[in-house]
XYZ file of C-alpha atoms in Angstrom:
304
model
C 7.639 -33.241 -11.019
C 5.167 -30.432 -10.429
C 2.864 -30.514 -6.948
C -0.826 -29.350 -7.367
C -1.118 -27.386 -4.077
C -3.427 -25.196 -1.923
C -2.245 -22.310 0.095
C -5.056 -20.688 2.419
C -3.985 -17.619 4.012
C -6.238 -16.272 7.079
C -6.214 -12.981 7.888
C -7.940 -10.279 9.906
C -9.789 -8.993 7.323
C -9.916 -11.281 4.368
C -9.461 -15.056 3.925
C -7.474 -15.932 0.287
C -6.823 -19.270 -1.536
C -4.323 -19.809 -3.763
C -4.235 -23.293 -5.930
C -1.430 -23.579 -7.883
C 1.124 -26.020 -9.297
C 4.404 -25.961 -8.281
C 7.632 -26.879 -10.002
C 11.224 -26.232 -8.175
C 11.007 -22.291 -8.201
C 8.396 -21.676 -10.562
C 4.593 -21.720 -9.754
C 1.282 -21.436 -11.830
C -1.623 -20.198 -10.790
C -4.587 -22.430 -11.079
C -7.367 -20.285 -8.759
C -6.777 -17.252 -6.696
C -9.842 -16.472 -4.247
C -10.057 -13.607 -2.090
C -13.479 -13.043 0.885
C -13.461 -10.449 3.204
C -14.843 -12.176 5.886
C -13.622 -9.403 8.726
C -12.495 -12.776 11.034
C -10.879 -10.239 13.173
C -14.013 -8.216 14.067
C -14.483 -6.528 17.550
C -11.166 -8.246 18.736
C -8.943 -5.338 19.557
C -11.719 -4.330 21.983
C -13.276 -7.658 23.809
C -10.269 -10.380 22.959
C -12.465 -12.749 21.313
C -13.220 -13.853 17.600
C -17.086 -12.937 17.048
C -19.104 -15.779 16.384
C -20.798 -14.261 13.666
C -17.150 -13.897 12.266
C -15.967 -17.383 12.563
C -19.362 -18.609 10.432
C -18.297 -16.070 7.747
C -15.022 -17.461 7.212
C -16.497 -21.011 7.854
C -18.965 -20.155 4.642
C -15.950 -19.254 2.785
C -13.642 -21.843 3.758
C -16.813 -24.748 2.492
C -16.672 -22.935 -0.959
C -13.009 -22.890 -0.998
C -12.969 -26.455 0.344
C -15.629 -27.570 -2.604
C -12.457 -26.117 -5.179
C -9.736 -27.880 -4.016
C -11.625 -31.164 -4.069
C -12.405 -30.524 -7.899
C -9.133 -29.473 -8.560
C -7.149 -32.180 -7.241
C -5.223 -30.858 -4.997
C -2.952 -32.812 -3.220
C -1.644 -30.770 -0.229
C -3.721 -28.059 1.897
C -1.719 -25.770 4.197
C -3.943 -23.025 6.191
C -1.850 -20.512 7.808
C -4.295 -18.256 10.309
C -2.768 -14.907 11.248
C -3.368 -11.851 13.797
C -6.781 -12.084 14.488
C -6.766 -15.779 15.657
C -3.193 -15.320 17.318
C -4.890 -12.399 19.709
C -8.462 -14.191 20.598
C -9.109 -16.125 23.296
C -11.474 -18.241 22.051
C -9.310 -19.069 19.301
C -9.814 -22.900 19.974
C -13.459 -22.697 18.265
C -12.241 -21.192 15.235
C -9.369 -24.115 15.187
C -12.288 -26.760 15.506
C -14.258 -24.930 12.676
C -11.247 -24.906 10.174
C -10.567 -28.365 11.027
C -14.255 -29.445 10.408
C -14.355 -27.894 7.096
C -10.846 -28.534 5.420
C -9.614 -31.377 7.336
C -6.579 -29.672 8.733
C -5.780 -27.877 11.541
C -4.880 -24.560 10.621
C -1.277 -23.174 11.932
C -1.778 -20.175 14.013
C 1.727 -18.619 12.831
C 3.845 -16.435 14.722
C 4.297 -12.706 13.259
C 8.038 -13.691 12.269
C 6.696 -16.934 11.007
C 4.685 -15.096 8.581
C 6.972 -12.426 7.964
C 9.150 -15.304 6.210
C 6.525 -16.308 4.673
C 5.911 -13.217 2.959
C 9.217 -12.515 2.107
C 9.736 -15.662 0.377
C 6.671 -14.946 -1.681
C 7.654 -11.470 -2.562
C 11.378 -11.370 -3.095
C 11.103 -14.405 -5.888
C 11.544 -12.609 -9.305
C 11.734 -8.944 -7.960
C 14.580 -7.881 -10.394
C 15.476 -5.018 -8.184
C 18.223 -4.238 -5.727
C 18.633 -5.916 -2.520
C 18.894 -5.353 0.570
C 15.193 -5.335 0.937
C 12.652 -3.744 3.470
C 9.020 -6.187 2.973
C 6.125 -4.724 4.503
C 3.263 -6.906 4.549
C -0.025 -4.640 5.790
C -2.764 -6.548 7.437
C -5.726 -6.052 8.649
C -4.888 -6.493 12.372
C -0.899 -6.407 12.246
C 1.866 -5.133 9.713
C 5.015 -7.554 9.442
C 8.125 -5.783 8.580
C 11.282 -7.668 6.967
C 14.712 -6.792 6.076
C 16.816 -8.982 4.205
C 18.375 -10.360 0.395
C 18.683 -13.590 -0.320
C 16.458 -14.577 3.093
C 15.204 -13.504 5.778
C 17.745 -11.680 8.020
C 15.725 -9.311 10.362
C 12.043 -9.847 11.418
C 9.071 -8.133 13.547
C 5.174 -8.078 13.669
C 3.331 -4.928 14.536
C 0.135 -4.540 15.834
C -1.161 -1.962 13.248
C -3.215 -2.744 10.739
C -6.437 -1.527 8.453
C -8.915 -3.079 10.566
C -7.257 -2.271 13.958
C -6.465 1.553 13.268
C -9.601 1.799 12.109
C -11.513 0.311 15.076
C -8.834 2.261 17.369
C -9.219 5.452 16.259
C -11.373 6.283 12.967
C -14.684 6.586 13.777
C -15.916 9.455 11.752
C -16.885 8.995 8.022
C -14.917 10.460 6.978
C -12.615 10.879 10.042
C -11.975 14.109 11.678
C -8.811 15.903 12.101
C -8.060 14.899 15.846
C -9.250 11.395 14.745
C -6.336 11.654 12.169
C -3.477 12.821 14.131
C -4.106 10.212 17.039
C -4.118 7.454 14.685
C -1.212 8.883 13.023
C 0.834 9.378 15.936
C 0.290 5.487 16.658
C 1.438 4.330 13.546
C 4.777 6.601 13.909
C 5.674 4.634 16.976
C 5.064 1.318 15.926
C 6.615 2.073 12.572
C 9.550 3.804 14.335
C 10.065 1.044 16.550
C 10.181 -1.809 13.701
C 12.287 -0.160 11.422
C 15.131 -0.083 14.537
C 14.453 -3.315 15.019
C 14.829 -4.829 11.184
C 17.319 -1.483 10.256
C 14.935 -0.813 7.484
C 16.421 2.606 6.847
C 19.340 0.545 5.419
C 17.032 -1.226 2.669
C 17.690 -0.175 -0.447
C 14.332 -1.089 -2.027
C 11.284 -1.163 -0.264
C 8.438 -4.124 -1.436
C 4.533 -3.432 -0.113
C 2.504 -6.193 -0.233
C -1.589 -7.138 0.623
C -4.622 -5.375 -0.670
C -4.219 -2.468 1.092
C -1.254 -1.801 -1.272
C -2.293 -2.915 -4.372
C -5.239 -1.119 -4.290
C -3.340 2.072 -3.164
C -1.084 1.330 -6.397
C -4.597 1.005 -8.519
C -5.506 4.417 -7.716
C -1.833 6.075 -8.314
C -1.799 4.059 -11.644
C -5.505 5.864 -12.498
C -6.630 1.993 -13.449
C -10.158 2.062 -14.568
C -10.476 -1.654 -13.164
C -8.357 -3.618 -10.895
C -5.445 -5.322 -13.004
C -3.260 -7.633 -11.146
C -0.607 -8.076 -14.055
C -0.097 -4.051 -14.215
C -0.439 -3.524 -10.335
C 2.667 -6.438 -9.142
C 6.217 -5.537 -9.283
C 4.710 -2.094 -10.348
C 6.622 1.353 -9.123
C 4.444 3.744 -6.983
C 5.847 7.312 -5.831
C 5.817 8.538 -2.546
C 4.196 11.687 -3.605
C 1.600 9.572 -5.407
C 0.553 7.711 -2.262
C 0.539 10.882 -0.275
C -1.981 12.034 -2.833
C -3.841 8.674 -2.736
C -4.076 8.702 1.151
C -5.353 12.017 1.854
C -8.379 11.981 -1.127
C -9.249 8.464 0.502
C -9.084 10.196 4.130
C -11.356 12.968 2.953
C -13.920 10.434 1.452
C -16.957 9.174 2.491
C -17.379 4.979 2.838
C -19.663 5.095 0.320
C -17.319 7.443 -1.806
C -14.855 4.762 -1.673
C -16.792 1.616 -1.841
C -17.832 3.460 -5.435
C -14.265 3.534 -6.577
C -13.716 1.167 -9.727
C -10.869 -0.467 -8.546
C -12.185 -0.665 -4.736
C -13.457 -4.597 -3.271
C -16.539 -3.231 -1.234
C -15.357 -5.050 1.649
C -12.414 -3.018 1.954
C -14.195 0.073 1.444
C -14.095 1.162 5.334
C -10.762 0.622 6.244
C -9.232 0.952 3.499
C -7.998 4.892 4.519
C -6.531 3.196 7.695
C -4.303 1.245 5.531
C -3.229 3.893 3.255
C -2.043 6.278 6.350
C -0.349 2.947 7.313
C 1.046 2.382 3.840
C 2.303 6.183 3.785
C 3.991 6.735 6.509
C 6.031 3.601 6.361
C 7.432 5.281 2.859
C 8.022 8.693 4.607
C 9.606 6.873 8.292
C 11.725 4.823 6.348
C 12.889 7.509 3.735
C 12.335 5.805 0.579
C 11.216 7.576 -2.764
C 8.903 4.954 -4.290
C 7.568 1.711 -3.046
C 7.395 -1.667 -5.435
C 3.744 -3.273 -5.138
C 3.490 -6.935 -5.292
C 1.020 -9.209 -5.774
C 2.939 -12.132 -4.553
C 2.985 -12.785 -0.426
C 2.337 -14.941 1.993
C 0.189 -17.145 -0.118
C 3.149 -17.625 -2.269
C 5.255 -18.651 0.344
C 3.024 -20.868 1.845
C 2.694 -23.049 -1.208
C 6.589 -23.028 -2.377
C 6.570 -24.376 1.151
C 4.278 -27.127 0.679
C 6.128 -28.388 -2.730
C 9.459 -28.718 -0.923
């Protein structure tokens, strides 16, 4: 008997819906709804969720709300990630979510949602285990080792959003902007792949926009296509490419991209330098892009 579900994943940087039905092990996609509604503004500097922030994801979360009410869903699960984990006024964007949707969003722990993830993007993989899951945020990166489950776990706080903030101010940023934010990422990567052995991984899985739209670019898409981009094979040497004509770029040289959301325009070279050197520090030759995360995870979770 098949469950007609909504998963709502809350991010840093973007707010997504998924509505699907779900069956034992498989799941169809009914709607999938992305916003960038940059919840995680300003945070890494003052602590707090912005209030203009929290009304952008609350206008998101009313038209969201509007589709799972036509659609008949059944059961709503809204997992709410860095950002909200961080802020101190957190409790105000727990009232909003709760005002909107009706449930209280679950402000997960990084190795809650690194399960999460993992269960969305291991299902159907076809390739080797054991696997390294990288799951690149806007405010944090959760790294996962693992086959069959989840066997090693830790959240990072590097992400698009919070690199950017931290350290890439110029458009497009300079050299010394480049090499501090660079030498950040090494030592958070370094650290989480001793903590999860990801060296040992035999195939490494990116997941989240950042990486699918990296993959868009390697693959020379003219538009964004999901069913060519998941489970897809990028080369290291590709994304190396990738990252440094994105670095070099203007914001409005990237927000003109075909394949490029406009909302991810600005941090999106942030993410790539993430993206990159987690493929160099962990010594893999190619990474596998999926569309298929947390959002997936969250509503196998809710069918069970």
């Amino acid at each position: 008997m098949s469950a007609r579900v909504a998963a709502i994943d809350c991010g840093t940087n973007a707010i997504r819906l998924l509505i699907a039905d779900v069956d034992g092990d498989k799941l169809v996609d009914v709607a999938r709804r992305m916003e960038i509604v940059r919840l995680g503004e300003g945070v890494d500097r003052t602590g707090m969720l912005a209030p203009a922030a929290i009304e952008r994801t609350r206008q998101a979360l009313l038209g969201y709300a509007a589709e799972i009410a036509e659609l008949g869903v059944t059961r709503v699960r809204m997992c709410a990630t860095s950002a909200s984990r961080d802020a101190s006024n957190a409790q105000d964007f727990r009232d909003m979510v709760r005002g909107v949707l009706g449930v209280d969003p679950e402000v997960i722990t990084g190795e809650q949602e690194a399960q999460l993830s993992f269960d969305g993007a291991v299902r159907g993989l076809g390739a080797d285990g054991p696997y390294l899951v990288f799951d690149l945020g806007g405010g944090s990166t959760e790294f996962v080792t693992g086959t069959t489950g989840v066997e090693r776990a830790i959240s990072m706080d590097i992400g698009c959003v919070r690199m950017t903030e931290r350290h890439l101010h110029g458009d497009p940023p300079t050299a010394a902007e480049l090499a501090a934010a660079e030498a950040d990422i090494i030592e958070a990567v370094d650290t989480a792949l001793a903590a999860v052995s990801g060296r040992e991984a035999r195939t490494l899985v990116g997941l989240a926009g950042t990486v699918t739209t990296v993959a868009a670019l390697a693959h020379d898409l003219e538009v964004y296509d999901s069913a060519r981009i998941h489970h897809s094979r990028v080369e290291a040497p590709d994304v190396a490419r990738v990252t440094a004509e994105l670095l070099a770029m203007t914001v409005a040289e990237r927000r003109a991209l075909p394949v490029m959301h406009p909302g991810r325009a600005d941090v999106i070279g942030a993410g790539a330098l993430i993206m990159k050197l987690i493929i160099e520090r962990s010594g893999h030759d190619f990474v596998i892009a999926s569309e298929h995360d947390i959002l997936d995870g969250i509503a196998f979770g809710l069918a069970v």
